[in-house]
Coordinates of C-alpha atoms in Angstrom, one line a residue:
Chain D
M1 CA 13.9 -13.3 10.6
K2 CA 11.7 -16.3 9.1
A3 CA 7.9 -16.6 9.4
A4 CA 6.8 -19.7 11.7
A5 CA 5.5 -22.8 10.1
F6 CA 1.5 -22.4 8.7
R7 CA -0.4 -24.3 6.9
Y8 CA -1.6 -23.0 3.6
A9 CA -5.0 -23.0 1.6
R10 CA -5.8 -21.7 -1.2
A11 CA -9.3 -20.8 -1.7
T12 CA -11.1 -21.1 -5.4
S13 CA -14.1 -18.4 -4.4
A14 CA -15.3 -16.0 -1.8
A15 CA -17.9 -18.6 -0.6
H16 CA -14.8 -21.5 -0.2
A17 CA -12.6 -18.6 1.9
Q18 CA -15.5 -18.1 3.8
A19 CA -16.2 -22.0 4.6
L20 CA -12.6 -22.4 5.5
L21 CA -13.0 -19.2 7.8
A22 CA -15.6 -21.0 9.1
E23 CA -13.8 -23.9 9.9
H24 CA -10.7 -22.5 11.3
G25 CA -11.4 -19.3 12.9
E26 CA -9.4 -17.6 15.0
D27 CA -6.4 -20.1 14.0
A28 CA -6.4 -18.9 10.2
R29 CA -5.7 -15.3 8.6
L30 CA -7.0 -14.4 5.0
L31 CA -3.7 -13.6 2.9
A32 CA -4.6 -11.4 0.3
G33 CA -1.8 -9.0 -1.1
G34 CA 0.0 -9.9 2.0
Q35 CA 2.5 -6.8 2.3
S36 CA 1.5 -6.0 5.8
L37 CA 0.5 -9.6 7.0
L38 CA 4.2 -11.3 5.6
A39 CA 6.1 -8.9 7.1
A40 CA 4.2 -9.5 10.6
L41 CA 4.7 -13.2 10.1
N42 CA 8.3 -12.5 9.1
L43 CA 8.7 -10.6 12.4
R44 CA 6.7 -13.1 14.3
L45 CA 4.5 -10.7 15.5
S46 CA 1.7 -13.2 14.1
E47 CA 1.7 -17.0 14.4
P48 CA -1.3 -18.5 12.5
A49 CA -2.0 -21.9 12.0
I50 CA -2.8 -21.5 9.0
L51 CA -3.3 -19.1 6.1
I52 CA -6.0 -18.9 3.5
D53 CA -4.4 -17.5 0.6
I54 CA -7.8 -15.6 -1.2
G55 CA -5.2 -14.2 -4.2
R56 CA -7.0 -16.4 -7.0
I57 CA -11.0 -15.5 -5.7
G58 CA -11.2 -12.5 -8.2
H59 CA -12.9 -9.9 -6.5
A60 CA -10.4 -7.1 -8.1
A61 CA -13.0 -5.4 -9.8
I62 CA -13.4 -1.2 -9.7
E63 CA -17.1 -0.4 -10.8
A64 CA -18.7 3.3 -10.6
R65 CA -22.6 2.8 -11.2
D66 CA -25.8 4.2 -9.7
G67 CA -24.0 6.9 -8.1
R68 CA -21.3 4.5 -5.8
L69 CA -17.8 3.6 -6.4
R70 CA -17.6 -0.4 -5.5
L71 CA -14.0 -1.1 -4.9
S72 CA -13.4 -4.9 -4.5
A73 CA -11.7 -6.4 -1.9
L74 CA -8.9 -7.7 -4.0
A75 CA -8.4 -4.0 -6.0
T76 CA -4.1 -3.3 -5.7
H77 CA -3.3 0.5 -4.6
A78 CA -2.0 0.6 -8.0
A79 CA -5.2 -0.5 -9.8
I80 CA -6.7 2.2 -7.8
G81 CA -4.5 4.7 -8.1
R82 CA -4.7 4.0 -12.2
S83 CA -8.5 4.0 -12.3
A84 CA -10.2 6.7 -14.4
A85 CA -13.2 6.1 -12.7
V86 CA -11.8 6.3 -9.4
A87 CA -10.5 9.7 -10.2
E88 CA -13.7 11.0 -11.2
A89 CA -16.2 9.2 -8.3
A90 CA -13.4 9.8 -5.6
P91 CA -10.7 12.0 -6.5
M92 CA -9.6 12.1 -3.0
L93 CA -8.4 8.1 -3.3
A94 CA -6.2 8.6 -6.5
Q95 CA -4.9 11.6 -4.6
A96 CA -4.0 9.0 -1.1
V97 CA -2.4 6.2 -3.8
P98 CA 1.2 7.8 -3.8
H99 CA 1.0 8.1 -0.1
I100 CA 0.9 4.9 0.7
A101 CA 4.0 2.9 0.9
H102 CA 5.7 2.2 -2.3
P103 CA 5.4 1.2 -5.8
A104 CA 6.5 -2.2 -5.1
I105 CA 4.1 -2.3 -2.4
R106 CA 1.5 -0.8 -4.1
N107 CA 1.5 -3.6 -6.6
R108 CA 0.6 -5.8 -4.6
G109 CA -1.1 -4.5 -1.3
T110 CA -5.1 -4.3 -1.7
I111 CA -7.9 -2.3 -0.3
G112 CA -9.6 -5.0 1.5
G113 CA -6.3 -6.0 3.1
S114 CA -6.3 -2.3 4.3
L115 CA -9.5 -2.1 5.6
A116 CA -9.2 -5.5 7.3
L117 CA -5.7 -4.6 9.3
G118 CA -7.4 -1.3 10.4
D119 CA -3.8 0.2 10.9
P120 CA -4.5 3.7 12.2
A121 CA -1.3 5.2 10.3
A122 CA -3.1 4.0 7.1
E123 CA -4.5 6.4 4.1
W124 CA -7.5 3.8 3.2
P125 CA -9.3 3.6 6.9
A126 CA -9.2 7.4 6.6
C127 CA -10.4 7.9 3.5
A128 CA -13.4 5.3 4.3
L129 CA -14.4 7.4 7.4
A130 CA -14.3 10.9 5.4
L131 CA -16.5 9.4 2.8
N132 CA -18.5 7.5 4.9
A133 CA -18.3 4.5 2.8
E134 CA -20.0 1.2 3.6
I135 CA -17.5 -2.0 4.4
V136 CA -19.0 -4.8 2.9
L137 CA -18.4 -7.9 5.1
A138 CA -20.0 -11.9 4.2
S139 CA -19.5 -15.2 6.2
A140 CA -20.8 -18.6 5.8
A141 CA -22.9 -18.7 8.6
R142 CA -24.7 -15.3 8.2
G143 CA -23.9 -13.8 4.7
E144 CA -23.2 -10.7 3.5
R145 CA -24.1 -7.2 5.9
R146 CA -22.8 -4.0 5.5
V147 CA -21.3 -1.4 8.0
S148 CA -20.4 2.1 7.6
A149 CA -16.9 3.1 7.9
E150 CA -18.1 4.8 11.2
D151 CA -19.4 1.6 13.1
F152 CA -16.2 -0.5 11.6
F153 CA -13.0 0.7 13.1
L154 CA -13.2 -0.1 16.9
G155 CA -9.6 0.2 18.1
L156 CA -6.3 -0.5 17.2
Y157 CA -5.9 -3.0 14.7
S158 CA -9.6 -3.9 15.7
T159 CA -12.4 -3.7 13.7
A160 CA -16.1 -5.0 12.8
C161 CA -14.9 -7.8 11.0
A162 CA -15.7 -11.1 12.9
A163 CA -13.0 -13.6 13.0
D164 CA -15.3 -15.7 10.2
E165 CA -15.8 -12.8 8.1
M166 CA -14.2 -11.6 5.0
V167 CA -14.0 -7.8 3.3
L168 CA -15.6 -8.3 0.4
A169 CA -16.0 -4.8 -1.0
A170 CA -15.8 -0.8 0.4
E171 CA -18.6 1.1 -1.4
F172 CA -18.2 5.1 -1.8
P173 CA -20.9 7.3 -2.7
A174 CA -19.7 9.5 -6.0
T175 CA -18.7 13.0 -5.5
A176 CA -20.8 15.7 -6.3
P177 CA -20.4 18.4 -8.5
N178 CA -19.8 21.0 -5.7
E179 CA -17.8 18.6 -3.8
R180 CA -14.2 19.0 -2.9
Q181 CA -12.0 16.3 -1.8
V182 CA -8.6 16.2 -0.6
C183 CA -6.2 13.9 0.8
L184 CA -2.4 15.4 2.2
E185 CA 0.2 13.5 4.3
L186 CA 3.0 14.4 6.2
A187 CA 5.9 11.9 6.6
R188 CA 9.4 12.0 7.2
R189 CA 10.5 10.3 3.7
R190 CA 8.3 9.6 0.9
G191 CA 6.2 6.1 1.7
D192 CA 6.8 6.3 5.4
Y193 CA 4.3 5.7 7.8
A194 CA 2.6 9.0 8.5
L195 CA 3.2 11.7 11.0
V196 CA 0.1 12.8 10.3
G197 CA -2.6 12.3 7.4
V198 CA -6.2 14.2 6.7
A199 CA -8.6 12.5 4.5
A200 CA -11.2 15.4 4.0
S201 CA -14.2 16.3 1.9
A202 CA -17.0 19.4 1.6
K203 CA -19.2 21.5 -0.6
L204 CA -18.0 24.4 -1.8
E205 CA -20.8 26.9 -2.8
G206 CA -20.9 30.7 -3.6
G207 CA -17.5 30.3 -1.7
R208 CA -18.3 29.1 1.4
I209 CA -17.6 25.8 3.0
S210 CA -20.2 23.3 4.4
G211 CA -20.7 19.8 5.2
L212 CA -16.6 19.5 6.0
R213 CA -15.8 15.5 7.0
A214 CA -12.2 15.3 7.8
A215 CA -10.9 12.2 8.8
F216 CA -7.4 11.8 10.3
F217 CA -4.8 9.4 10.2
G218 CA -2.2 8.3 12.6
V219 CA -3.4 10.7 15.3
G220 CA -4.8 7.6 17.5
A221 CA -5.9 4.1 17.8
T222 CA -7.9 4.4 14.8
P223 CA -8.8 7.1 12.1
V224 CA -10.5 9.8 14.0
L225 CA -13.4 12.0 12.3
A226 CA -12.9 15.8 13.4
R227 CA -16.4 16.8 14.3
E228 CA -15.5 19.9 15.9
A229 CA -13.4 21.0 13.1
S230 CA -16.5 20.4 11.0
R231 CA -19.1 22.5 13.2
A232 CA -16.5 25.5 13.3
A233 CA -16.3 25.5 9.4
E234 CA -19.6 25.2 8.9
G235 CA -21.1 28.2 6.2
A236 CA -17.3 30.2 6.4
T237 CA -15.9 31.5 3.4
V238 CA -12.6 29.4 2.5
A239 CA -9.9 31.4 4.4
E240 CA -12.4 31.5 7.7
A241 CA -12.8 27.9 7.7
A242 CA -9.7 26.6 7.5
R243 CA -8.5 28.9 10.1
A244 CA -11.4 27.9 11.9
A245 CA -11.4 24.4 11.4
A246 CA -7.4 24.3 12.1
D247 CA -8.2 25.7 15.5
A248 CA -11.2 23.3 16.6
L249 CA -8.8 20.5 16.4
G250 CA -7.5 20.8 19.8
R251 CA -11.3 19.5 20.9
D252 CA -11.4 16.8 18.2
L253 CA -7.6 15.2 18.5
D254 CA -5.0 13.9 21.5
P255 CA -2.6 12.5 19.1
P256 CA -0.2 10.0 21.6
G257 CA 3.4 11.1 21.2
D258 CA 6.4 8.4 20.3
P259 CA 10.0 8.8 20.5
T260 CA 10.4 10.9 17.6
T261 CA 7.3 12.7 17.2
D262 CA 5.2 13.9 20.4
G263 CA 1.7 14.6 20.7
A264 CA 1.7 18.6 20.6
T265 CA 3.7 18.0 17.5
R266 CA 1.4 15.6 16.1
L267 CA -1.2 18.2 16.8
R268 CA 0.3 21.2 15.5
L269 CA 0.8 19.4 12.0
A270 CA -2.8 18.3 11.9
R271 CA -3.8 22.0 12.2
V272 CA -1.1 22.5 9.2
L273 CA -2.9 19.9 7.3
M274 CA -6.2 21.0 8.0
R275 CA -5.7 24.6 6.8
R276 CA -4.0 23.1 3.9
A277 CA -6.5 21.0 2.9
V278 CA -9.4 23.7 2.7
E279 CA -7.4 25.9 1.1
A280 CA -6.6 23.4 -1.6
M281 CA -11.0 22.6 -1.8
A282 CA -10.8 26.5 -3.7
A283 CA -7.7 25.9 -5.6
Chain V
M1 CA 2.1 -30.5 9.5
S2 CA 2.4 -27.3 7.6
G3 CA 2.9 -29.8 4.2
A4 CA 5.2 -28.9 1.2
V5 CA 2.8 -27.5 -1.8
E6 CA 3.9 -28.2 -5.2
I7 CA 4.2 -24.9 -7.1
A8 CA 5.1 -24.7 -11.0
L9 CA 6.3 -21.0 -12.7
T10 CA 8.6 -19.6 -14.9
V11 CA 12.0 -17.6 -13.7
N12 CA 13.6 -15.8 -16.3
G13 CA 11.9 -17.6 -19.0
E14 CA 12.5 -21.3 -17.7
A15 CA 9.8 -23.6 -16.2
V16 CA 10.7 -24.6 -12.7
R17 CA 8.5 -27.0 -10.4
R18 CA 9.4 -27.5 -6.9
A19 CA 7.6 -28.8 -4.0
V20 CA 8.1 -25.9 -1.0
D21 CA 7.1 -25.0 2.4
P22 CA 4.5 -22.6 2.7
R23 CA 6.5 -20.5 4.9
L24 CA 9.4 -20.0 2.2
H25 CA 9.0 -16.3 0.6
L26 CA 10.2 -16.0 -2.9
V27 CA 13.6 -14.4 -2.7
D28 CA 14.7 -17.6 0.0
F29 CA 13.1 -19.9 -2.6
L30 CA 14.9 -17.8 -5.8
R31 CA 18.0 -18.2 -3.6
S32 CA 18.0 -21.3 -1.7
E33 CA 16.2 -23.8 -4.3
L34 CA 17.4 -22.1 -7.9
G35 CA 20.5 -20.8 -6.6
L36 CA 19.8 -17.3 -8.4
T37 CA 21.3 -15.4 -5.5
G38 CA 21.3 -11.9 -7.6
S39 CA 18.3 -11.2 -5.2
H40 CA 19.5 -10.0 -2.4
L41 CA 17.4 -10.2 1.6
G42 CA 18.3 -7.2 3.4
C43 CA 15.5 -6.4 5.9
E44 CA 13.0 -9.2 5.2
H45 CA 10.1 -7.0 6.2
G46 CA 9.4 -5.0 3.0
V47 CA 11.4 -1.9 3.8
C48 CA 14.7 -1.9 2.1
G49 CA 13.9 -2.9 -1.2
A50 CA 16.7 -5.2 -1.5
C51 CA 14.5 -8.3 -2.7
T52 CA 12.4 -6.5 -5.5
V53 CA 11.8 -8.5 -8.6
R54 CA 9.5 -8.7 -11.3
L55 CA 6.6 -10.7 -10.7
D56 CA 4.2 -11.1 -14.0
G57 CA 5.8 -7.7 -15.2
E58 CA 5.2 -5.6 -12.2
T59 CA 7.8 -5.0 -9.2
V60 CA 7.3 -6.9 -6.0
R61 CA 9.1 -7.4 -2.4
G62 CA 10.6 -10.7 -2.7
C63 CA 10.5 -11.2 0.9
L64 CA 6.3 -10.1 0.8
V65 CA 5.4 -13.2 -1.4
L66 CA 5.1 -16.7 -0.8
A67 CA 6.5 -18.8 -3.3
V68 CA 3.4 -20.4 -3.2
Q69 CA 1.8 -17.1 -4.4
A70 CA 3.9 -17.1 -7.1
D71 CA 2.5 -20.8 -8.5
G72 CA 1.7 -20.3 -12.0
A73 CA 3.6 -16.9 -12.3
A74 CA 6.4 -15.3 -14.4
V75 CA 9.1 -14.5 -12.2
E76 CA 12.1 -12.4 -13.7
T77 CA 15.2 -11.6 -11.2
I78 CA 18.6 -9.5 -12.3
E79 CA 19.7 -12.8 -13.5
G80 CA 17.3 -12.2 -16.4
L81 CA 18.1 -9.1 -17.1
A82 CA 20.2 -9.6 -20.3
A83 CA 17.1 -10.2 -21.9
D84 CA 15.7 -6.9 -21.4
P85 CA 17.3 -4.1 -22.7
A86 CA 15.6 -1.4 -20.0
W87 CA 17.6 -3.3 -17.2
D88 CA 20.6 -3.5 -19.6
D89 CA 20.7 0.2 -20.2
L90 CA 20.6 0.9 -16.8
R91 CA 23.4 -1.5 -15.7
A92 CA 25.4 0.1 -18.3
A93 CA 24.3 3.7 -16.8
F94 CA 25.0 2.4 -12.9
V95 CA 28.3 1.4 -14.0
A96 CA 29.4 4.5 -16.0
R97 CA 27.6 6.9 -13.1
N98 CA 29.3 5.0 -10.7
A99 CA 25.8 4.5 -9.0
L100 CA 27.0 1.8 -6.5
Q101 CA 29.7 0.7 -4.5
C102 CA 29.1 -2.5 -2.3
G103 CA 26.5 -3.2 -5.0
Y104 CA 23.6 -5.0 -2.5
C105 CA 21.0 -2.8 -2.8
T106 CA 21.6 -2.7 -7.1
P107 CA 19.4 -5.5 -8.6
G108 CA 16.3 -4.2 -7.0
M109 CA 17.2 -0.8 -7.7
L110 CA 17.3 -1.7 -11.2
A111 CA 14.2 -3.6 -11.0
S112 CA 12.1 -0.7 -9.9
A113 CA 14.2 2.2 -12.1
A114 CA 13.0 -0.2 -15.3
E115 CA 9.7 0.0 -13.9
L116 CA 9.5 3.6 -13.8
L117 CA 11.1 4.0 -17.4
A118 CA 8.8 1.8 -18.4
A119 CA 6.4 4.6 -18.0
G120 CA 7.9 6.1 -20.5
G121 CA 9.2 10.3 -20.9
V122 CA 11.8 11.4 -19.0
P123 CA 10.9 11.9 -15.5
T124 CA 11.5 14.6 -13.2
R125 CA 14.7 14.1 -10.8
D126 CA 11.9 14.3 -8.1
A127 CA 9.5 12.0 -9.5
I128 CA 13.0 9.6 -9.5
R129 CA 13.3 9.6 -6.2
D130 CA 9.9 9.1 -5.5
H131 CA 9.6 5.9 -7.5
L132 CA 13.1 4.5 -5.9
S133 CA 11.8 5.7 -2.0
G134 CA 11.5 2.2 -1.2
N135 CA 14.7 0.9 -2.6
Y136 CA 17.3 2.0 0.5
C137 CA 21.1 2.6 -0.6
R138 CA 23.7 2.8 2.5
C139 CA 27.0 3.8 0.2
T140 CA 26.2 6.2 -2.5
G141 CA 23.5 8.8 -1.1
Y142 CA 21.4 8.6 -3.9
H143 CA 22.4 10.9 -6.3
A144 CA 24.5 9.2 -8.8
I145 CA 21.9 6.4 -8.8
V146 CA 19.4 9.7 -9.9
D147 CA 22.0 10.6 -12.5
A148 CA 22.1 7.2 -13.5
V149 CA 18.5 6.7 -14.1
E150 CA 18.0 10.0 -15.7
S151 CA 20.1 9.2 -18.3
V152 CA 19.0 6.3 -19.6
A153 CA 15.5 8.2 -19.6
R154 CA 17.0 11.2 -21.5
A155 CA 19.0 8.7 -24.2
R156 CA 15.8 6.6 -25.0
A157 CA 13.7 9.9 -25.4
G158 CA 16.8 11.2 -27.2
A159 CA 16.5 14.5 -25.1
P160 CA 20.2 15.9 -24.2
A161 CA 22.0 14.4 -21.3
A162 CA 21.8 16.5 -18.4

């Protein structure tokens, strides 16, 4: 199908984009990489009156400094996947990239767009939650503010980003020497939506797991932090932690079914991924 | 209300200037405005890969890029493949290996395969399948396509044919 008609404005800076958002509010959608938005427009799932193109405002930098990794909103999935700074400071993110759609989509799609969309089956929201990233938001009326990933994803395609706000960046704490990070996903074909996926980090000291943070995606309306799994794994050896965390997942997750995969199957697959993720931390 | 937007870009090395409706995506622009019908439109929501073209040197889904976003960019399509030895080698290998039947997916398939080959080396068959996972072919079952891409990679690396 073809998109419904819309007006088009090309922002020349982040401040200009925020001014346009302030002017048009709910009638506007920001266009970054467009890899979800244009599909939604073509399917007429979305019919905004005006698109504000932020593709030329800069804000694509990837910077590691002072123990933080800052991914500016327009950093593409492909650029994140190629970045040595990302591989060193947040290896989970580098592991996530091959799971994101297909190469041609990774060349255009952006981390800011993915976070702002809040697709519950997407990789970046879960990674942000697992690593407790901060999302940097900005608006003309209220300036900049930071929201932790735990407070950012509110519901299905619903985030703390207000109608007059834009995502400027996501900031991740750089990994510690004894920290292990893993991102795993099960899909029917490479690049398909996740049946279920997990982004997990933990400390590994003396063969024991502590501070496990496992965020699952494709299991509900938002990415879900598996707190019971974390409790069950605390202080255990890798093998015990893998089993205990997987067993505890039934108290963390209640995945919905769909015509191809029922909820019980999804939970079972989540347990498989939980075990694999913890075991991979010792590899 | 929508208001046409003036854009200027190069397509296969030629300068092009047009006023376009903002909702016009890149492949409709190439096909309907420029008559370059080698880029195909399948699903029109980013799944099938038939519309894959090169934008500023990187493959993109032509249905998920607006023509107005290509303002100032360099676009390369299947019609420009003669200018690129990698695409030409692939075309010859696709013919030799019978890696197409109806041919609808082939232009996008070549664009994706060329991007993989540009990374150098001889990718594994799994890596070739991964890279082409976003390009659907309903005729071949993919084996001949993987054969063709692998044979070009091997020939370029001076490795023996599989």
